[in-house]
Amino acid sequence: MTLDRKSILNYIIMFAIMIVIGTLSPIGSITQMGMKVLGVFIGVIYGWIMIDIIPVSMIGFVCLGLTGYKPLLQIVASGFSNTIIITILLSVIFTGAVAKTRCMDIITKWLLTSKFTQKDPWNLVFAIFLLAVMGHVCDMMYATIFLLWTLVLKLADKCGYERKSMFVTFMITMISVISVSTGLCFPWKVIVLAFSSMYDPTMYSVFPYAKHMFISLLYIVLFIIGLIAMAKYVFKMDISKFKIDEETIKEYEDMQIEPIHKFGLYSILSFALIMFLSSLLPSGSVLSTWFNKLGLAGIIFIYLVIFSLLKDSDGNKLIDMQDAHSMIPWSVIWILLFVTPLCDAMQSTDSGIMTMIGQVMVPLFSGLNTYVFMATAIVLIGVVTQVLNNVVIAAIFLPVFYTLANSLGVNTYIFFIVLILVLNCDAATPAGSMSGAMCHGHSDVDKKYVYLFGILASILTIVICVFVLMPIGSLIC
């Protein structure tokens, strides 16, 4: 048994940051207790980046308790009582149950054997990108990414395209980016719930799911069209030989579709439809009242109970609920558990931190048009998210931007949607996120092209957000 000396050194640096900042004289409206809270905030950010999320979050609880903000037990209780964290846990369990049905098999077979896909190579590219979208819709994001990567490499080998070529790297990178971005289209997905808890935990109690889904899905459509146009007309990629061979078509045609696959697909589509329609029902109607009482949690409970009743011909359960629980992303959960009381402490009048930020930042932006402020913010996020983990960036910037948006009279709903879309398009470097690391770490891509396409994807996202989503969003939100 040995000690991790590198982690110990980083812990020492983290504690030094907390102590040094916590002992500085108060700045402006920030109190002495506020300086201690600020020290914990900056120290924990360093720890998340340099050490590990879960143990650093645990240490963060202890250090926040030592600032004098609240007793430690109350701080921990405020994190665990966050209703969004409860919703995330339920959503992940539902996601795990749906993933066990392997409902993506139906969509994969239908798309890859269709005449549309076989008609033109660019149609095949579009179909593959659409499968990346549906993979996340069906709660099989990583499985679908790996499946499509294997398919692209298999077809590239048979069609005479070199691995690490521009086209193969483009496909590998964009499959990942598109699939990850699709998760932002649905307000019940873990990443949206996580980001909204840092921005405004009450947002989805008043903001209709339907509007979020419309704006975000519009982004996905425009993003895919933009990517294909860029590949075809800017880089002039020659993919005339890229097609599905007869052997592969036969392989998918012979794929067996079981009742459980259909049930899973019907379940996820009906769930999405229910969540979409529930926000369009007339206020005060019987169904609207019923949905409001149940909420997202109640609807998930109903689906999970139905899943638990399914058995195969041998009498065994088709979906093991214990396995579904195993998909919980504990790193995200622990960040949110700690960020909840940390944000409360920073927003407290006893700390004066957010008051100080408002006093400094609002005058800087007060002369700007709200549209210019939003555009400036998303460009900043688009740059920073390429070099730091997007969840860490969210913990730093989302509470601040929400405070500024409220002060400047910005539409906080559309602002949130464009912020997270840009925040999650982070494949330009391996440091930005897991998806970025996956793309850069793939053995069959050319790293320079991954950097290129990652940067262009971020620029395309910013352009769509600024010139399309923000104007449309301001009209409907």
PDB file of N, CA, C and O in Angstrom, residues 102 104 108 128-137 139-153 171-183 252 433-439 442:
ATOM      1  N   ARG A 102     -32.996  -2.206 -25.143  1.00  0.00           N
ATOM      2  CA  ARG A 102     -32.272  -2.142 -26.422  1.00  0.00           C
ATOM      3  C   ARG A 102     -33.199  -1.720 -27.572  1.00  0.00           C
ATOM      4  O   ARG A 102     -33.185  -2.291 -28.667  1.00  0.00           O
ATOM      5  N   MET A 104     -33.004   0.774 -29.376  1.00  0.00           N
ATOM      6  CA  MET A 104     -32.296   1.371 -30.519  1.00  0.00           C
ATOM      7  C   MET A 104     -32.171   0.407 -31.682  1.00  0.00           C
ATOM      8  O   MET A 104     -31.984   0.814 -32.830  1.00  0.00           O
ATOM      9  N   THR A 108     -32.101   1.469 -35.632  1.00  0.00           N
ATOM     10  CA  THR A 108     -30.887   1.177 -36.401  1.00  0.00           C
ATOM     11  C   THR A 108     -31.219   0.329 -37.630  1.00  0.00           C
ATOM     12  O   THR A 108     -30.768   0.623 -38.751  1.00  0.00           O
ATOM     13  N   ILE A 128     -26.612   8.332 -40.164  1.00  0.00           N
ATOM     14  CA  ILE A 128     -25.718   8.011 -39.041  1.00  0.00           C
ATOM     15  C   ILE A 128     -25.814   9.080 -37.961  1.00  0.00           C
ATOM     16  O   ILE A 128     -25.870   8.779 -36.760  1.00  0.00           O
ATOM     17  N   PHE A 129     -25.862  10.357 -38.370  1.00  0.00           N
ATOM     18  CA  PHE A 129     -26.017  11.439 -37.393  1.00  0.00           C
ATOM     19  C   PHE A 129     -27.375  11.351 -36.694  1.00  0.00           C
ATOM     20  O   PHE A 129     -27.484  11.615 -35.495  1.00  0.00           O
ATOM     21  N   LEU A 130     -28.414  10.974 -37.457  1.00  0.00           N
ATOM     22  CA  LEU A 130     -29.741  10.823 -36.867  1.00  0.00           C
ATOM     23  C   LEU A 130     -29.750   9.680 -35.846  1.00  0.00           C
ATOM     24  O   LEU A 130     -30.411   9.775 -34.793  1.00  0.00           O
ATOM     25  N   LEU A 131     -29.024   8.619 -36.140  1.00  0.00           N
ATOM     26  CA  LEU A 131     -28.903   7.514 -35.179  1.00  0.00           C
ATOM     27  C   LEU A 131     -28.191   7.975 -33.906  1.00  0.00           C
ATOM     28  O   LEU A 131     -28.534   7.524 -32.799  1.00  0.00           O
ATOM     29  N   ALA A 132     -27.221   8.885 -34.062  1.00  0.00           N
ATOM     30  CA  ALA A 132     -26.540   9.435 -32.883  1.00  0.00           C
ATOM     31  C   ALA A 132     -27.532  10.200 -32.011  1.00  0.00           C
ATOM     32  O   ALA A 132     -27.482  10.137 -30.776  1.00  0.00           O
ATOM     33  N   VAL A 133     -28.449  10.918 -32.665  1.00  0.00           N
ATOM     34  CA  VAL A 133     -29.499  11.645 -31.937  1.00  0.00           C
ATOM     35  C   VAL A 133     -30.415  10.654 -31.216  1.00  0.00           C
ATOM     36  O   VAL A 133     -30.672  10.779 -30.009  1.00  0.00           O
ATOM     37  N   MET A 134     -30.900   9.669 -31.943  1.00  0.00           N
ATOM     38  CA  MET A 134     -31.856   8.720 -31.374  1.00  0.00           C
ATOM     39  C   MET A 134     -31.215   7.862 -30.291  1.00  0.00           C
ATOM     40  O   MET A 134     -31.908   7.408 -29.375  1.00  0.00           O
ATOM     41  N   GLY A 135     -29.919   7.657 -30.371  1.00  0.00           N
ATOM     42  CA  GLY A 135     -29.236   6.899 -29.329  1.00  0.00           C
ATOM     43  C   GLY A 135     -29.383   7.546 -27.977  1.00  0.00           C
ATOM     44  O   GLY A 135     -29.592   6.871 -26.961  1.00  0.00           O
ATOM     45  N   HIS A 136     -29.288   8.885 -27.944  1.00  0.00           N
ATOM     46  CA  HIS A 136     -29.459   9.581 -26.665  1.00  0.00           C
ATOM     47  C   HIS A 136     -30.935   9.649 -26.284  1.00  0.00           C
ATOM     48  O   HIS A 136     -31.288   9.558 -25.106  1.00  0.00           O
ATOM     49  N   VAL A 137     -31.815   9.811 -27.279  1.00  0.00           N
ATOM     50  CA  VAL A 137     -33.252   9.812 -26.993  1.00  0.00           C
ATOM     51  C   VAL A 137     -33.649   8.501 -26.322  1.00  0.00           C
ATOM     52  O   VAL A 137     -34.449   8.484 -25.373  1.00  0.00           O
ATOM     53  N   ASP A 139     -31.788   6.669 -24.526  1.00  0.00           N
ATOM     54  CA  ASP A 139     -30.985   6.467 -23.319  1.00  0.00           C
ATOM     55  C   ASP A 139     -29.890   5.422 -23.499  1.00  0.00           C
ATOM     56  O   ASP A 139     -29.586   4.645 -22.593  1.00  0.00           O
ATOM     57  N   MET A 140     -29.307   5.405 -24.707  1.00  0.00           N
ATOM     58  CA  MET A 140     -28.199   4.492 -24.995  1.00  0.00           C
ATOM     59  C   MET A 140     -27.066   5.280 -25.662  1.00  0.00           C
ATOM     60  O   MET A 140     -26.517   4.866 -26.681  1.00  0.00           O
ATOM     61  N   MET A 141     -26.710   6.418 -25.076  1.00  0.00           N
ATOM     62  CA  MET A 141     -25.772   7.326 -25.730  1.00  0.00           C
ATOM     63  C   MET A 141     -24.424   6.660 -26.013  1.00  0.00           C
ATOM     64  O   MET A 141     -23.983   6.593 -27.160  1.00  0.00           O
ATOM     65  N   TYR A 142     -23.756   6.184 -24.968  1.00  0.00           N
ATOM     66  CA  TYR A 142     -22.409   5.639 -25.172  1.00  0.00           C
ATOM     67  C   TYR A 142     -22.433   4.376 -26.009  1.00  0.00           C
ATOM     68  O   TYR A 142     -21.562   4.165 -26.867  1.00  0.00           O
ATOM     69  N   ALA A 143     -23.428   3.514 -25.772  1.00  0.00           N
ATOM     70  CA  ALA A 143     -23.526   2.291 -26.577  1.00  0.00           C
ATOM     71  C   ALA A 143     -23.715   2.629 -28.053  1.00  0.00           C
ATOM     72  O   ALA A 143     -23.107   1.991 -28.930  1.00  0.00           O
ATOM     73  N   THR A 144     -24.536   3.654 -28.339  1.00  0.00           N
ATOM     74  CA  THR A 144     -24.777   4.055 -29.727  1.00  0.00           C
ATOM     75  C   THR A 144     -23.537   4.685 -30.348  1.00  0.00           C
ATOM     76  O   THR A 144     -23.212   4.430 -31.512  1.00  0.00           O
ATOM     77  N   ILE A 145     -22.829   5.498 -29.581  1.00  0.00           N
ATOM     78  CA  ILE A 145     -21.598   6.116 -30.086  1.00  0.00           C
ATOM     79  C   ILE A 145     -20.603   5.028 -30.501  1.00  0.00           C
ATOM     80  O   ILE A 145     -20.043   5.060 -31.603  1.00  0.00           O
ATOM     81  N   PHE A 146     -20.393   4.051 -29.645  1.00  0.00           N
ATOM     82  CA  PHE A 146     -19.437   2.983 -29.954  1.00  0.00           C
ATOM     83  C   PHE A 146     -19.922   2.140 -31.133  1.00  0.00           C
ATOM     84  O   PHE A 146     -19.127   1.734 -31.994  1.00  0.00           O
ATOM     85  N   LEU A 147     -21.227   1.893 -31.202  1.00  0.00           N
ATOM     86  CA  LEU A 147     -21.782   1.127 -32.321  1.00  0.00           C
ATOM     87  C   LEU A 147     -21.563   1.861 -33.646  1.00  0.00           C
ATOM     88  O   LEU A 147     -21.148   1.270 -34.644  1.00  0.00           O
ATOM     89  N   LEU A 148     -21.837   3.169 -33.644  1.00  0.00           N
ATOM     90  CA  LEU A 148     -21.689   3.963 -34.880  1.00  0.00           C
ATOM     91  C   LEU A 148     -20.222   4.145 -35.251  1.00  0.00           C
ATOM     92  O   LEU A 148     -19.880   4.163 -36.437  1.00  0.00           O
ATOM     93  N   TRP A 149     -19.354   4.280 -34.265  1.00  0.00           N
ATOM     94  CA  TRP A 149     -17.920   4.348 -34.559  1.00  0.00           C
ATOM     95  C   TRP A 149     -17.466   3.072 -35.272  1.00  0.00           C
ATOM     96  O   TRP A 149     -16.743   3.130 -36.269  1.00  0.00           O
ATOM     97  N   THR A 150     -17.909   1.924 -34.748  1.00  0.00           N
ATOM     98  CA  THR A 150     -17.550   0.637 -35.355  1.00  0.00           C
ATOM     99  C   THR A 150     -18.095   0.538 -36.778  1.00  0.00           C
ATOM    100  O   THR A 150     -17.401   0.083 -37.697  1.00  0.00           O
ATOM    101  N   LEU A 151     -19.338   0.981 -36.965  1.00  0.00           N
ATOM    102  CA  LEU A 151     -19.959   0.949 -38.296  1.00  0.00           C
ATOM    103  C   LEU A 151     -19.192   1.823 -39.283  1.00  0.00           C
ATOM    104  O   LEU A 151     -18.898   1.392 -40.414  1.00  0.00           O
ATOM    105  N   VAL A 152     -18.855   3.047 -38.886  1.00  0.00           N
ATOM    106  CA  VAL A 152     -18.134   3.976 -39.772  1.00  0.00           C
ATOM    107  C   VAL A 152     -16.783   3.397 -40.166  1.00  0.00           C
ATOM    108  O   VAL A 152     -16.394   3.440 -41.341  1.00  0.00           O
ATOM    109  N   LEU A 153     -16.048   2.851 -39.202  1.00  0.00           N
ATOM    110  CA  LEU A 153     -14.731   2.280 -39.504  1.00  0.00           C
ATOM    111  C   LEU A 153     -14.846   1.054 -40.409  1.00  0.00           C
ATOM    112  O   LEU A 153     -14.034   0.858 -41.314  1.00  0.00           O
ATOM    113  N   MET A 171     -16.408  12.097 -39.026  1.00  0.00           N
ATOM    114  CA  MET A 171     -17.527  11.256 -38.610  1.00  0.00           C
ATOM    115  C   MET A 171     -17.387  10.822 -37.147  1.00  0.00           C
ATOM    116  O   MET A 171     -18.347  10.902 -36.371  1.00  0.00           O
ATOM    117  N   ILE A 172     -16.215  10.379 -36.763  1.00  0.00           N
ATOM    118  CA  ILE A 172     -15.979   9.922 -35.385  1.00  0.00           C
ATOM    119  C   ILE A 172     -16.260  11.061 -34.398  1.00  0.00           C
ATOM    120  O   ILE A 172     -16.936  10.880 -33.378  1.00  0.00           O
ATOM    121  N   THR A 173     -15.743  12.250 -34.704  1.00  0.00           N
ATOM    122  CA  THR A 173     -15.886  13.396 -33.804  1.00  0.00           C
ATOM    123  C   THR A 173     -17.329  13.856 -33.719  1.00  0.00           C
ATOM    124  O   THR A 173     -17.876  14.082 -32.624  1.00  0.00           O
ATOM    125  N   MET A 174     -17.997  14.010 -34.856  1.00  0.00           N
ATOM    126  CA  MET A 174     -19.339  14.575 -34.862  1.00  0.00           C
ATOM    127  C   MET A 174     -20.403  13.621 -34.331  1.00  0.00           C
ATOM    128  O   MET A 174     -21.413  14.055 -33.784  1.00  0.00           O
ATOM    129  N   ILE A 175     -20.187  12.315 -34.469  1.00  0.00           N
ATOM    130  CA  ILE A 175     -21.113  11.346 -33.865  1.00  0.00           C
ATOM    131  C   ILE A 175     -21.176  11.588 -32.357  1.00  0.00           C
ATOM    132  O   ILE A 175     -22.249  11.628 -31.752  1.00  0.00           O
ATOM    133  N   SER A 176     -20.015  11.774 -31.750  1.00  0.00           N
ATOM    134  CA  SER A 176     -19.953  12.010 -30.312  1.00  0.00           C
ATOM    135  C   SER A 176     -20.578  13.357 -29.937  1.00  0.00           C
ATOM    136  O   SER A 176     -21.391  13.445 -29.010  1.00  0.00           O
ATOM    137  N   VAL A 177     -20.218  14.412 -30.662  1.00  0.00           N
ATOM    138  CA  VAL A 177     -20.724  15.754 -30.362  1.00  0.00           C
ATOM    139  C   VAL A 177     -22.248  15.811 -30.490  1.00  0.00           C
ATOM    140  O   VAL A 177     -22.941  16.357 -29.620  1.00  0.00           O
ATOM    141  N   ILE A 178     -22.780  15.246 -31.570  1.00  0.00           N
ATOM    142  CA  ILE A 178     -24.228  15.275 -31.799  1.00  0.00           C
ATOM    143  C   ILE A 178     -24.972  14.495 -30.724  1.00  0.00           C
ATOM    144  O   ILE A 178     -25.992  14.952 -30.183  1.00  0.00           O
ATOM    145  N   SER A 179     -24.466  13.312 -30.391  1.00  0.00           N
ATOM    146  CA  SER A 179     -25.139  12.487 -29.392  1.00  0.00           C
ATOM    147  C   SER A 179     -25.159  13.181 -28.036  1.00  0.00           C
ATOM    148  O   SER A 179     -26.190  13.207 -27.353  1.00  0.00           O
ATOM    149  N   VAL A 180     -24.040  13.754 -27.633  1.00  0.00           N
ATOM    150  CA  VAL A 180     -23.969  14.454 -26.343  1.00  0.00           C
ATOM    151  C   VAL A 180     -24.900  15.662 -26.334  1.00  0.00           C
ATOM    152  O   VAL A 180     -25.625  15.912 -25.354  1.00  0.00           O
ATOM    153  N   SER A 181     -24.909  16.429 -27.417  1.00  0.00           N
ATOM    154  CA  SER A 181     -25.746  17.633 -27.485  1.00  0.00           C
ATOM    155  C   SER A 181     -27.237  17.306 -27.430  1.00  0.00           C
ATOM    156  O   SER A 181     -28.034  18.100 -26.924  1.00  0.00           O
ATOM    157  N   THR A 182     -27.625  16.140 -27.940  1.00  0.00           N
ATOM    158  CA  THR A 182     -29.034  15.757 -27.940  1.00  0.00           C
ATOM    159  C   THR A 182     -29.594  15.680 -26.524  1.00  0.00           C
ATOM    160  O   THR A 182     -30.777  15.952 -26.293  1.00  0.00           O
ATOM    161  N   GLY A 183     -28.755  15.323 -25.563  1.00  0.00           N
ATOM    162  CA  GLY A 183     -29.215  15.231 -24.177  1.00  0.00           C
ATOM    163  C   GLY A 183     -29.737  16.546 -23.631  1.00  0.00           C
ATOM    164  O   GLY A 183     -30.507  16.563 -22.663  1.00  0.00           O
ATOM    165  N   TYR A 252     -28.080  -6.305 -40.971  1.00  0.00           N
ATOM    166  CA  TYR A 252     -29.106  -5.546 -40.242  1.00  0.00           C
ATOM    167  C   TYR A 252     -30.514  -6.037 -40.555  1.00  0.00           C
ATOM    168  O   TYR A 252     -31.400  -6.004 -39.696  1.00  0.00           O
ATOM    169  N   SER A 433     -14.329  17.650 -21.690  1.00  0.00           N
ATOM    170  CA  SER A 433     -15.356  16.733 -21.182  1.00  0.00           C
ATOM    171  C   SER A 433     -14.964  15.307 -21.513  1.00  0.00           C
ATOM    172  O   SER A 433     -13.968  15.054 -22.207  1.00  0.00           O
ATOM    173  N   MET A 434     -15.777  14.364 -21.046  1.00  0.00           N
ATOM    174  CA  MET A 434     -15.557  12.952 -21.357  1.00  0.00           C
ATOM    175  C   MET A 434     -15.635  12.706 -22.860  1.00  0.00           C
ATOM    176  O   MET A 434     -14.829  11.963 -23.430  1.00  0.00           O
ATOM    177  N   SER A 435     -16.626  13.328 -23.534  1.00  0.00           N
ATOM    178  CA  SER A 435     -16.768  13.118 -24.980  1.00  0.00           C
ATOM    179  C   SER A 435     -15.556  13.651 -25.737  1.00  0.00           C
ATOM    180  O   SER A 435     -15.093  13.042 -26.710  1.00  0.00           O
ATOM    181  N   GLY A 436     -15.027  14.802 -25.290  1.00  0.00           N
ATOM    182  CA  GLY A 436     -13.826  15.340 -25.918  1.00  0.00           C
ATOM    183  C   GLY A 436     -12.638  14.414 -25.739  1.00  0.00           C
ATOM    184  O   GLY A 436     -11.871  14.168 -26.680  1.00  0.00           O
ATOM    185  N   ALA A 437     -12.497  13.869 -24.529  1.00  0.00           N
ATOM    186  CA  ALA A 437     -11.405  12.941 -24.260  1.00  0.00           C
ATOM    187  C   ALA A 437     -11.547  11.674 -25.100  1.00  0.00           C
ATOM    188  O   ALA A 437     -10.554  11.121 -25.599  1.00  0.00           O
ATOM    189  N   MET A 438     -12.796  11.196 -25.268  1.00  0.00           N
ATOM    190  CA  MET A 438     -13.049  10.001 -26.080  1.00  0.00           C
ATOM    191  C   MET A 438     -12.618  10.211 -27.524  1.00  0.00           C
ATOM    192  O   MET A 438     -11.989   9.346 -28.141  1.00  0.00           O
ATOM    193  N   CYS A 439     -12.962  11.369 -28.072  1.00  0.00           N
ATOM    194  CA  CYS A 439     -12.612  11.656 -29.476  1.00  0.00           C
ATOM    195  C   CYS A 439     -11.102  11.770 -29.654  1.00  0.00           C
ATOM    196  O   CYS A 439     -10.530  11.187 -30.576  1.00  0.00           O
ATOM    197  N   HIS A 442      -9.235   8.407 -29.388  1.00  0.00           N
ATOM    198  CA  HIS A 442      -9.542   7.350 -30.357  1.00  0.00           C
ATOM    199  C   HIS A 442      -8.316   7.089 -31.229  1.00  0.00           C
ATOM    200  O   HIS A 442      -7.687   8.020 -31.742  1.00  0.00           O
TER     201      HIS A 442
END
